[in-house]
mmCIF file of C-alpha atoms in Angstrom:
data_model
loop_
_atom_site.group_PDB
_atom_site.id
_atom_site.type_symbol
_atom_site.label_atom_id
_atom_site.label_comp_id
_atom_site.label_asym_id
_atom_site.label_seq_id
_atom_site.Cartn_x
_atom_site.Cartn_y
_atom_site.Cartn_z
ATOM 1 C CA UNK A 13 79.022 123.564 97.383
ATOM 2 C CA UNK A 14 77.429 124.899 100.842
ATOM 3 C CA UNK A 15 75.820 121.482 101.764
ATOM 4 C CA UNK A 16 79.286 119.916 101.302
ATOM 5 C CA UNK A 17 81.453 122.667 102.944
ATOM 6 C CA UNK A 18 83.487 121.505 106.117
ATOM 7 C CA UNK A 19 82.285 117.954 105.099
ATOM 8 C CA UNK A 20 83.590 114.055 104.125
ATOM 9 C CA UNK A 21 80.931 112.239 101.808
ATOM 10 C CA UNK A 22 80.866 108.940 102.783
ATOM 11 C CA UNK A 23 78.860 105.624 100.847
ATOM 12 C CA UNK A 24 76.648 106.340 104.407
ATOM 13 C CA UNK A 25 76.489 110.418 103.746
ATOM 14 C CA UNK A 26 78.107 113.253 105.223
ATOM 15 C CA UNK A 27 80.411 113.075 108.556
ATOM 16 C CA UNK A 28 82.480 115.355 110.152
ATOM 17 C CA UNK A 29 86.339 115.123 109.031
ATOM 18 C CA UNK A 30 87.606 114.601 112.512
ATOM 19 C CA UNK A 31 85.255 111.028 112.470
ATOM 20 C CA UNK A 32 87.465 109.652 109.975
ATOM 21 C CA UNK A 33 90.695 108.621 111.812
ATOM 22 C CA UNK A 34 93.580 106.215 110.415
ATOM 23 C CA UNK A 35 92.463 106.611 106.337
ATOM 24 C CA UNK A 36 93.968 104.219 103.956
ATOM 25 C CA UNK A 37 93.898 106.615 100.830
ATOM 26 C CA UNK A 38 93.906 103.988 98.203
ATOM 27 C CA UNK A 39 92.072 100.466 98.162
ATOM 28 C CA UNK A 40 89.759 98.395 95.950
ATOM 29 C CA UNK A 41 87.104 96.393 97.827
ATOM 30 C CA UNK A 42 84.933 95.118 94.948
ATOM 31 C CA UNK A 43 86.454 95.439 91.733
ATOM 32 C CA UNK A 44 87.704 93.592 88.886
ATOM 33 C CA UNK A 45 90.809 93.618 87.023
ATOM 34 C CA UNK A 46 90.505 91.592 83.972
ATOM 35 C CA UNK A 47 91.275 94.766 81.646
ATOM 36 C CA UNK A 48 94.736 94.285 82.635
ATOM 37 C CA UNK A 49 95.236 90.646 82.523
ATOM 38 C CA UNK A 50 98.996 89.883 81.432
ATOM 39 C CA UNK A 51 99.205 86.379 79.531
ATOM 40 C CA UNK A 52 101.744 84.336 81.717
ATOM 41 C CA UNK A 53 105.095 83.044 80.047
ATOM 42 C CA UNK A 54 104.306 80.365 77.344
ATOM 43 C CA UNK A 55 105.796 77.082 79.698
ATOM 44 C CA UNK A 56 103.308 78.477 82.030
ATOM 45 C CA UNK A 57 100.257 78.952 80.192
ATOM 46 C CA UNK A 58 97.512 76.448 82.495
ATOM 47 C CA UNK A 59 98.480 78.975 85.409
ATOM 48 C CA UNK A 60 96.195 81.200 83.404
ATOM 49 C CA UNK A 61 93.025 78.662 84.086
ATOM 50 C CA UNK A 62 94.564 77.526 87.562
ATOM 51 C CA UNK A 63 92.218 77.239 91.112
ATOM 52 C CA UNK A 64 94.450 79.490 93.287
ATOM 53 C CA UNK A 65 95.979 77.203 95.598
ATOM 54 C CA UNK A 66 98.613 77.059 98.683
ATOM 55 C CA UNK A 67 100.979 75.793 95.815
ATOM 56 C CA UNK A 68 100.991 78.384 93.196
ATOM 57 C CA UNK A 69 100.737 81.389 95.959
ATOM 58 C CA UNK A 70 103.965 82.584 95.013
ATOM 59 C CA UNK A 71 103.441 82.585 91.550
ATOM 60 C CA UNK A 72 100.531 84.507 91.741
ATOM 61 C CA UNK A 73 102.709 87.122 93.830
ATOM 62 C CA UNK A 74 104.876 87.193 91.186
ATOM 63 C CA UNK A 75 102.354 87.172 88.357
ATOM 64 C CA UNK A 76 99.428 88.649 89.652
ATOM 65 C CA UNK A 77 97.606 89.845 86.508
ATOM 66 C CA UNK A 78 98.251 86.602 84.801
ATOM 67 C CA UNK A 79 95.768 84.360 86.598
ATOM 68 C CA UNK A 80 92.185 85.295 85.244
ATOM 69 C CA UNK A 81 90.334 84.180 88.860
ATOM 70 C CA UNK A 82 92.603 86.367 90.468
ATOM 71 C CA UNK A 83 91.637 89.292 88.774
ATOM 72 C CA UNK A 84 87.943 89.217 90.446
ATOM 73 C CA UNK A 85 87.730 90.479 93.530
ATOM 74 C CA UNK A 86 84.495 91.330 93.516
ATOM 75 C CA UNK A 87 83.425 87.341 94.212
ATOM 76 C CA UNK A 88 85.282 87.969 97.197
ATOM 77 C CA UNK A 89 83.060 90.446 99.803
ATOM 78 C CA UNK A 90 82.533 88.198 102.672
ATOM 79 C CA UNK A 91 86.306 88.121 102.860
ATOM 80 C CA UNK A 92 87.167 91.571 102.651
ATOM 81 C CA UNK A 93 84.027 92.669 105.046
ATOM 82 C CA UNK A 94 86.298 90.355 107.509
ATOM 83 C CA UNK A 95 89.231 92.015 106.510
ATOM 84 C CA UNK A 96 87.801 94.937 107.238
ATOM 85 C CA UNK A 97 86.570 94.041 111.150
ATOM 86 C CA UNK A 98 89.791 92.847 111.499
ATOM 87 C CA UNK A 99 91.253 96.536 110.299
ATOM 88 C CA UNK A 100 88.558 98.561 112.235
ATOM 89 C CA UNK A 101 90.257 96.439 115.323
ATOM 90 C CA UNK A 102 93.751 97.159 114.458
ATOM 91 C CA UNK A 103 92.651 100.918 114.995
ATOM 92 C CA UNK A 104 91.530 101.763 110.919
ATOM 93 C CA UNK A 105 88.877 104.284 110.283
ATOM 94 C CA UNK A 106 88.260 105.033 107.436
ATOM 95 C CA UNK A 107 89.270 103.528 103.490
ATOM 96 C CA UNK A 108 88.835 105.520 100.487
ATOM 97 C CA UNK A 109 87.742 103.124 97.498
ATOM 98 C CA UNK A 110 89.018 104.126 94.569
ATOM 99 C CA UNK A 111 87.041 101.607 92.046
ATOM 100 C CA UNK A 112 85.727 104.009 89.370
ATOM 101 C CA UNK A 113 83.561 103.703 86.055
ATOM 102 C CA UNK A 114 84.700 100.456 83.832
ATOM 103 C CA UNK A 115 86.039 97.972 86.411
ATOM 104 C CA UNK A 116 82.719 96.739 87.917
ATOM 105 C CA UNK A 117 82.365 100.197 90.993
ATOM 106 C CA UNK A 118 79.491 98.289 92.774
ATOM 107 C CA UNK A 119 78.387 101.522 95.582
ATOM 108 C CA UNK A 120 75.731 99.267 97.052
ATOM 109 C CA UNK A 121 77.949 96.865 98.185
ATOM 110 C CA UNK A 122 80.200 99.734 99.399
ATOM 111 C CA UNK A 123 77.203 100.632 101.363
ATOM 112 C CA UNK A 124 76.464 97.278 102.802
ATOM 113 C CA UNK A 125 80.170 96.675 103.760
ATOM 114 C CA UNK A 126 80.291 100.496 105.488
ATOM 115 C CA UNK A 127 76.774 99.300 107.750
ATOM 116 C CA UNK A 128 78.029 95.878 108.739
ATOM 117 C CA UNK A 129 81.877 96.814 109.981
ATOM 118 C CA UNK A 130 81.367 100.607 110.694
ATOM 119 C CA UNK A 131 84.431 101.301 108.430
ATOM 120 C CA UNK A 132 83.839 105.067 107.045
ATOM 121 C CA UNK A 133 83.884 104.303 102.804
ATOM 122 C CA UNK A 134 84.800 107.258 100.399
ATOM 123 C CA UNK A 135 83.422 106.167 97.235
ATOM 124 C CA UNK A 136 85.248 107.560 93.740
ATOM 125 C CA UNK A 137 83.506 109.250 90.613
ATOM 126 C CA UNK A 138 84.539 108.875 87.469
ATOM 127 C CA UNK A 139 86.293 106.788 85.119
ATOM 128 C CA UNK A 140 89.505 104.760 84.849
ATOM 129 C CA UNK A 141 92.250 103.984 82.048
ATOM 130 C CA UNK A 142 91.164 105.064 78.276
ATOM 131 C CA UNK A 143 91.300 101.018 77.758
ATOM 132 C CA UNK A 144 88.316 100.624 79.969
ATOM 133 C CA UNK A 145 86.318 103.598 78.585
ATOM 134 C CA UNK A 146 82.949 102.776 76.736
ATOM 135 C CA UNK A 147 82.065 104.181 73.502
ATOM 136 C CA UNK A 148 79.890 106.443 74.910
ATOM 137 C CA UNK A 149 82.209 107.285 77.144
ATOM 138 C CA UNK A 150 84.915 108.661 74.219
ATOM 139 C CA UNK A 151 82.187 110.334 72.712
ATOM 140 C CA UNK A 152 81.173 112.772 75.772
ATOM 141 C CA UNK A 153 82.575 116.001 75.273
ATOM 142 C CA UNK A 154 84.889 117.447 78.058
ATOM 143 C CA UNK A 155 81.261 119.295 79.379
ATOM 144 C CA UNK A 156 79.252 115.865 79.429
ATOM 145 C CA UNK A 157 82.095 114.221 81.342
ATOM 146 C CA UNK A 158 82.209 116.813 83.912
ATOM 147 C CA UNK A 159 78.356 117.006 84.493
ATOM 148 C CA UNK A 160 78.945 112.892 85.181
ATOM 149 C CA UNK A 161 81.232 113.419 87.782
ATOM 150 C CA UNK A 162 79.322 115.972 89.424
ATOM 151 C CA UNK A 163 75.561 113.846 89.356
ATOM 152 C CA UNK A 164 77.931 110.846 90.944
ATOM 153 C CA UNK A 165 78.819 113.256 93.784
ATOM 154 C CA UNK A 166 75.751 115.221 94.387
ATOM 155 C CA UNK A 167 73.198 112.621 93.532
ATOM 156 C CA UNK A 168 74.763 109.227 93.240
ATOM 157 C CA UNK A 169 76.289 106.457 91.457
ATOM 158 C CA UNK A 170 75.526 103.166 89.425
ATOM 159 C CA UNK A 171 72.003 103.899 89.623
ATOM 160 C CA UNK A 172 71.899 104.779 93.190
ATOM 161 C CA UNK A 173 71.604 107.519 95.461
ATOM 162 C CA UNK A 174 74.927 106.857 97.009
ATOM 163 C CA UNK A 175 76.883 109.609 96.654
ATOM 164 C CA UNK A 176 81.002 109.506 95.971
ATOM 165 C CA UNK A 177 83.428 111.754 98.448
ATOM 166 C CA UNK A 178 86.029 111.619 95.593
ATOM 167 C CA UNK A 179 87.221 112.274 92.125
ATOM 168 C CA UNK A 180 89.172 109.093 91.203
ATOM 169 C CA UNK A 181 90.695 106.872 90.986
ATOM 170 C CA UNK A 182 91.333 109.031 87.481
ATOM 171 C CA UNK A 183 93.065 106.716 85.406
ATOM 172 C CA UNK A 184 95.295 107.683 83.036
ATOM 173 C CA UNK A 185 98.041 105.967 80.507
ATOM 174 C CA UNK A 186 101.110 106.805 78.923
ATOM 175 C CA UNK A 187 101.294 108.773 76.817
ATOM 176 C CA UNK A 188 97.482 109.910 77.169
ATOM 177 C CA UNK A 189 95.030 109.565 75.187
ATOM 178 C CA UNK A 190 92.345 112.270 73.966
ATOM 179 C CA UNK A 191 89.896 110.256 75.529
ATOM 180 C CA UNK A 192 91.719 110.468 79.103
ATOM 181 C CA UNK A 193 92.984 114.241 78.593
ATOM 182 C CA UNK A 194 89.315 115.300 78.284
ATOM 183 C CA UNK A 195 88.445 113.132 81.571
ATOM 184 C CA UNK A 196 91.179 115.193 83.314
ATOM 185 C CA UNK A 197 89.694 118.306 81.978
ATOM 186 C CA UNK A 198 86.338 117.166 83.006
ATOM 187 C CA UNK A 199 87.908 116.297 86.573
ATOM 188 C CA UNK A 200 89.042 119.556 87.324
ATOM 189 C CA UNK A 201 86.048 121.811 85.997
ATOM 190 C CA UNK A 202 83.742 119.145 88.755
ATOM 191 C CA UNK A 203 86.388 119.932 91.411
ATOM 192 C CA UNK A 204 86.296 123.697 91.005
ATOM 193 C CA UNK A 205 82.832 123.320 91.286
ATOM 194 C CA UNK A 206 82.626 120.984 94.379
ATOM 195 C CA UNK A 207 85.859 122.060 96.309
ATOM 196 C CA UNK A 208 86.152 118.032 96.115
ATOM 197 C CA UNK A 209 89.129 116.137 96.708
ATOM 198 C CA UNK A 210 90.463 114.214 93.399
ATOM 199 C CA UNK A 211 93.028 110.777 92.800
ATOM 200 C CA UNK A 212 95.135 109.993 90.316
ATOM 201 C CA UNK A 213 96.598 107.231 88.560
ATOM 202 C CA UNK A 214 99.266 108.300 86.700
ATOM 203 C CA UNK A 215 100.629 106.526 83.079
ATOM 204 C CA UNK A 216 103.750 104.079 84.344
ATOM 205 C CA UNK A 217 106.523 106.684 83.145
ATOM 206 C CA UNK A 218 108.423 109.218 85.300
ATOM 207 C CA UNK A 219 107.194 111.849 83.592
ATOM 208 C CA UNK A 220 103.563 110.663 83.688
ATOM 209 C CA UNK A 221 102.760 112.982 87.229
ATOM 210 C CA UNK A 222 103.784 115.879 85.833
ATOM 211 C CA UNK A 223 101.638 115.603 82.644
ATOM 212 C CA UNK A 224 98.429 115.065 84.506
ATOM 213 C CA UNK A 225 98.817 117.820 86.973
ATOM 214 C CA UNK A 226 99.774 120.260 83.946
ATOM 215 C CA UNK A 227 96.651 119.578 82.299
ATOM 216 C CA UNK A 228 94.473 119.356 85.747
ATOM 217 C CA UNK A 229 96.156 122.785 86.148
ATOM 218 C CA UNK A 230 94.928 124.164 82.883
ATOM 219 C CA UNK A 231 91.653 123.280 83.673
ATOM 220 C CA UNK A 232 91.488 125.043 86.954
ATOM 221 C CA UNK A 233 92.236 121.972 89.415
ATOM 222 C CA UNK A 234 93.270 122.309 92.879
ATOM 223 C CA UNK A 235 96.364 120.395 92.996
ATOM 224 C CA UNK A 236 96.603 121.253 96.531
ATOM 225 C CA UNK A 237 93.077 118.864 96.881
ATOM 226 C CA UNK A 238 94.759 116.080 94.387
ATOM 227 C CA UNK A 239 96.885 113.058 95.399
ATOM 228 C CA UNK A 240 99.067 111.443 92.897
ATOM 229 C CA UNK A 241 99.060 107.567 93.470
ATOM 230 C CA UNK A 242 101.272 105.395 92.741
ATOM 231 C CA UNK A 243 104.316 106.978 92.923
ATOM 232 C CA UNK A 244 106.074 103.546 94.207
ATOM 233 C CA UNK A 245 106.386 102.567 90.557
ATOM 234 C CA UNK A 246 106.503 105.828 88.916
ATOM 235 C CA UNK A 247 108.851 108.346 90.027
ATOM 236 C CA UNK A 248 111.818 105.999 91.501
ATOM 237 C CA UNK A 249 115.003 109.295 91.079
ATOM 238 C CA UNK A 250 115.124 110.911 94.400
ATOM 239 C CA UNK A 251 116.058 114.038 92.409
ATOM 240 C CA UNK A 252 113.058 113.753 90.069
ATOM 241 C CA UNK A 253 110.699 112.825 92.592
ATOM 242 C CA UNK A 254 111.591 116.398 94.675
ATOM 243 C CA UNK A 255 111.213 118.228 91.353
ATOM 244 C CA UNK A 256 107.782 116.753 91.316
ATOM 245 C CA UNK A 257 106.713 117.336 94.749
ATOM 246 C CA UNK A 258 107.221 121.356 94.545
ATOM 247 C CA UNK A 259 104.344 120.569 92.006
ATOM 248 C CA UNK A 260 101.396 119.891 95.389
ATOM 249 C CA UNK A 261 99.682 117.514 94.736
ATOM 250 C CA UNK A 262 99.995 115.047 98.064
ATOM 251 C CA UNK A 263 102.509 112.206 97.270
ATOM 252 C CA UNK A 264 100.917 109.016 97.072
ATOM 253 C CA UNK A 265 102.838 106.136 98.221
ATOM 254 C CA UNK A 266 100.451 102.889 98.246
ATOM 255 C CA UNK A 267 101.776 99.606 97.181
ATOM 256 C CA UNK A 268 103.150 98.455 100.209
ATOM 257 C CA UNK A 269 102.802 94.697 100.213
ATOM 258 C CA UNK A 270 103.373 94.644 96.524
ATOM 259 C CA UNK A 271 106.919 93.203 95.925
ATOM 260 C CA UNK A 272 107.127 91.255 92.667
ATOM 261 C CA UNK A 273 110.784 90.526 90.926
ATOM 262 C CA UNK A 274 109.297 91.468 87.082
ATOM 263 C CA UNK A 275 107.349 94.339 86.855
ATOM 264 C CA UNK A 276 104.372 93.127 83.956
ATOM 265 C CA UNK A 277 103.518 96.596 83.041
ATOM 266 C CA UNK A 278 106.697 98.294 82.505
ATOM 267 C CA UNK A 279 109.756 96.159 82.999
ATOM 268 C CA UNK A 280 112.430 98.955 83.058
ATOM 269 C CA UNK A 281 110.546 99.332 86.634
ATOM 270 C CA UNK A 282 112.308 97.592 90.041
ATOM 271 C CA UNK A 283 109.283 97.418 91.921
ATOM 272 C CA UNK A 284 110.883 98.719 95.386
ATOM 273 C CA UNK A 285 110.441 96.410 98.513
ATOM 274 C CA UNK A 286 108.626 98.060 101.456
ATOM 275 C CA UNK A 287 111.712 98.800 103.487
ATOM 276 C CA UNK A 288 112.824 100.715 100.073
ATOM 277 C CA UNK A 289 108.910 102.573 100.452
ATOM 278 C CA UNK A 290 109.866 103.560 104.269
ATOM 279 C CA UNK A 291 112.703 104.792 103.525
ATOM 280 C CA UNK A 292 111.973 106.965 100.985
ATOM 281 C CA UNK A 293 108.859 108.032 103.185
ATOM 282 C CA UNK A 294 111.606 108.820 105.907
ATOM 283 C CA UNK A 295 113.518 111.528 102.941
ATOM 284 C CA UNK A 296 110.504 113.008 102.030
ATOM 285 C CA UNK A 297 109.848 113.781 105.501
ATOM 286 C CA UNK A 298 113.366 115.276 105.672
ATOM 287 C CA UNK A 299 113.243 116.909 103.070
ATOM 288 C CA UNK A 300 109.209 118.827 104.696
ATOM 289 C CA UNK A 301 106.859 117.072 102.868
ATOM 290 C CA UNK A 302 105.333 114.973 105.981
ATOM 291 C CA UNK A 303 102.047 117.346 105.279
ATOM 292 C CA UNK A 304 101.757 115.867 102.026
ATOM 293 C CA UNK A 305 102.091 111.986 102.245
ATOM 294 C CA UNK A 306 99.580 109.465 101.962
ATOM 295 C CA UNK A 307 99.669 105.591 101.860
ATOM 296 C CA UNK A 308 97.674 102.355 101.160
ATOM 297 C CA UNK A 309 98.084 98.904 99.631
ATOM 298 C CA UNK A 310 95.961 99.437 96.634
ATOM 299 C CA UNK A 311 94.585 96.219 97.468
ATOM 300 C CA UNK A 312 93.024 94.729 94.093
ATOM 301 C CA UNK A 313 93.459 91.276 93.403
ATOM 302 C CA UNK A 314 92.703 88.091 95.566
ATOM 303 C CA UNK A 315 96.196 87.208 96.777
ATOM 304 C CA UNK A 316 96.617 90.737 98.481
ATOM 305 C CA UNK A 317 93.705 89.373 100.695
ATOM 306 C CA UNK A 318 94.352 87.194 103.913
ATOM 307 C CA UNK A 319 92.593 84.580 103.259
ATOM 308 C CA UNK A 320 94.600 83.690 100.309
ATOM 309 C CA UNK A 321 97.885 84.102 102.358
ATOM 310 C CA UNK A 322 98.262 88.415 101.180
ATOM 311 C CA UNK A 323 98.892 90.894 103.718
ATOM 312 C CA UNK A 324 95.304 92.317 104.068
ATOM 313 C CA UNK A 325 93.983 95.761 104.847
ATOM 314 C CA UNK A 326 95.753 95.944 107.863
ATOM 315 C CA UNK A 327 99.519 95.426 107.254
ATOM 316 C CA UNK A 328 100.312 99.016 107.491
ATOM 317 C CA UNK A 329 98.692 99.799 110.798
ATOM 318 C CA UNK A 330 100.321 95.911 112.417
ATOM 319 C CA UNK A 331 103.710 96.533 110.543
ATOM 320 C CA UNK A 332 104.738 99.178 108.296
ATOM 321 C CA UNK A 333 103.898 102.100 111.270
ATOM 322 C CA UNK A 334 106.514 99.934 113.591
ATOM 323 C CA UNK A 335 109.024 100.255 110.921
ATOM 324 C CA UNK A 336 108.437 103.679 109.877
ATOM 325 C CA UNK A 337 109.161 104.299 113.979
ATOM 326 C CA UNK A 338 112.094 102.687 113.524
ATOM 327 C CA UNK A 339 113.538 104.667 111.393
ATOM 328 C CA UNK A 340 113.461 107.724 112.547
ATOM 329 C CA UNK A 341 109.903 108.955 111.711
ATOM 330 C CA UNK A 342 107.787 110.246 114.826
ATOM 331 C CA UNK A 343 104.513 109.315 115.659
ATOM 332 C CA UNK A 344 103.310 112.876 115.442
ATOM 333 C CA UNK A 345 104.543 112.334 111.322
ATOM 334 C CA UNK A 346 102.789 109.019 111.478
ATOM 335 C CA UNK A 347 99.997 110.652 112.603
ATOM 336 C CA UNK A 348 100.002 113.395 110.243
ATOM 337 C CA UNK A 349 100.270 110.344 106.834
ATOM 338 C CA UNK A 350 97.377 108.469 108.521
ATOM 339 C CA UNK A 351 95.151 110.927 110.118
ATOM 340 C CA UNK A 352 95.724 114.446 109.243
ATOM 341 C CA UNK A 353 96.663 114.333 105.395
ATOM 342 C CA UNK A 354 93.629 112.406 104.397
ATOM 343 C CA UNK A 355 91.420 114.350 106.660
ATOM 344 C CA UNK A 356 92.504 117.525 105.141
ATOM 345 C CA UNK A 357 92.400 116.062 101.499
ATOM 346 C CA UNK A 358 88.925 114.394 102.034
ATOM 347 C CA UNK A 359 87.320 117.503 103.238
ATOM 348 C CA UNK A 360 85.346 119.584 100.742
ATOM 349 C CA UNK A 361 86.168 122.968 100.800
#
């Protein structure tokens, strides 16, 4: 698209990509959560109902999706717009928000947020896990889906005319459903069409990656213009993980913060600490891949937040980049995962 071209589409309209600086590829900012609430252990049932409190803090870091209030982030927005001061301070530019169709995407609070802290927002088209899908939605044929997508980037979303910079986050399960395969299909036909940039959240198996960018390739994606999330609890083989990286998508690594013993979702899963995370950042830049990493927090529950004792939006910039330093990666690399890559990825083409 000409009007996009050489662009970033931001909840405020278009800016040059060079505006953006540090980008934090994957966060939630108003969102909720409750289609993956996890029913705590049976001894621990009231935790469920439970205020969250200084006294059940690290529970809820161990159980996050079993505490219904801590699912809603979205009653949270004074706190995050905050957080985010406090992050535009600590040097952040820009956040790409990856709350899509079916867990409460609110763009007018995106906007609001974006005019009071002067943090650049990426809003994301489209729709999330089949599980959160509305009839409707299942019924739309690859075509319909697609023409969605597109109206929510070149005219606006949730009734708005606030336009999404990005595809995603695309959710996907495991295995996928029909429902979900036909949203990928629908994803790539809107990015051929927009030279867009497109996320993904892949199904919580290894193989789950490479599944979603065979069928986004199918449909004539750009997997060159399409980050895989989540690859902190996905692809945990060093050996696998290079066999999926010759596939090019960028390599999404964005749950630093998130260290829980018990894995809900898949417990064959170790979720890795974040000294694990840095160093695997530190092989994958050995190994020439520092042009295609991202990171975040995928902040999206109420005990990631500061003010109920979480790390925040800022805990890369204040103390992951200090450790990544230490171990051997530059800060021409650092620059590269927190400047360049997004820029490059958020810039339609």
């Amino acid at each position: 698209m000409p009007q996009l071209s050489g662009s970033v589409q931001t909840v405020l309209g278009l800016i040059e990509p060079q505006q953006l600086g540090r980008t934090m590829t994957h966060e939630h900012l108003t969102m909720t959560f409750e289609c993956c609430y996890f029913p705590p252990a049976p001894h621990e049932e009231s935790m469920a109902e439970a205020p969250i409190e200084m006294k059940n803090l690290f529970w809820l870091k161990q159980n996050p999706y079993s505490s219904h209030e801590n699912l809603l982030l979205n009653q949270e927005i004074d706190a995050v717009k905050e957080e985010l001061l406090v992050y535009k301070q600590a040097g952040g530019g820009a956040i790409v928000e990856n709350t899509t169709m079916g867990i409460s995407r609110n763009v007018a609070t995106l906007k609001r947020l974006a005019q009071e802290t002067g943090v650049h927002i990426i809003a994301g088209a489209g729709f999330y896990v089949d599980i959160t899908h509305s009839e409707e939605t299942r019924k739309m044929t690859v075509e319909k889906l697609s023409d969605v997508i597109i109206s929510e980037v070149l005219h606006g979303a949730d009734g708005t005319d606030i336009r999404c910079g990005v595809i995603g986050e695309i959710g996907t399960s495991w295995p996928i459903t029909d429902s979900e395969k036909r949203v990928l299909q629908a994803t790539a036909h809107a990015q051929a069409q927009l030279g867009c940039p497109v996320i993904i959240h892949p199904g919580r198996n290894s193989a789950a990656p490479g599944a979603v960018v065979r069928i986004l390739q199918e449909a004539g994606g750009d997997i060159g213009k399409t980050v895989m999330s989540h690859l902190d609890r996905t692809i945990l083989d060093h050996g696998e993980l290079l066999e999926f990286a010759k596939m090019g998508s960028y390599l999404e690594y964005d749950l630093f913060g998130t260290e829980m013993l018990n894995y809900p979702f898949n417990l064959k899963v170790d979720m890795p600490s974040d000294n694990q995370r840095v160093k695997t950042l530190t092989c994958l830049v050995a190994e020439g891949y520092e042009d295609k990493i991202v990171i975040a927090h995928d902040i999206h529950t109420k005990n990631r937040l500061t003010k109920y004792g979480g790390h925040g939006y800022s805990y890369i910039l204040n103390s992951i980049v200090p450790k990544m330093l230490l171990r051997g990666i530059t800060q021409s690399q650092v620059n590269k995962i927190l400047i360049d890559n997004p820029r490059e990825w958020l810039t339609f083409k």
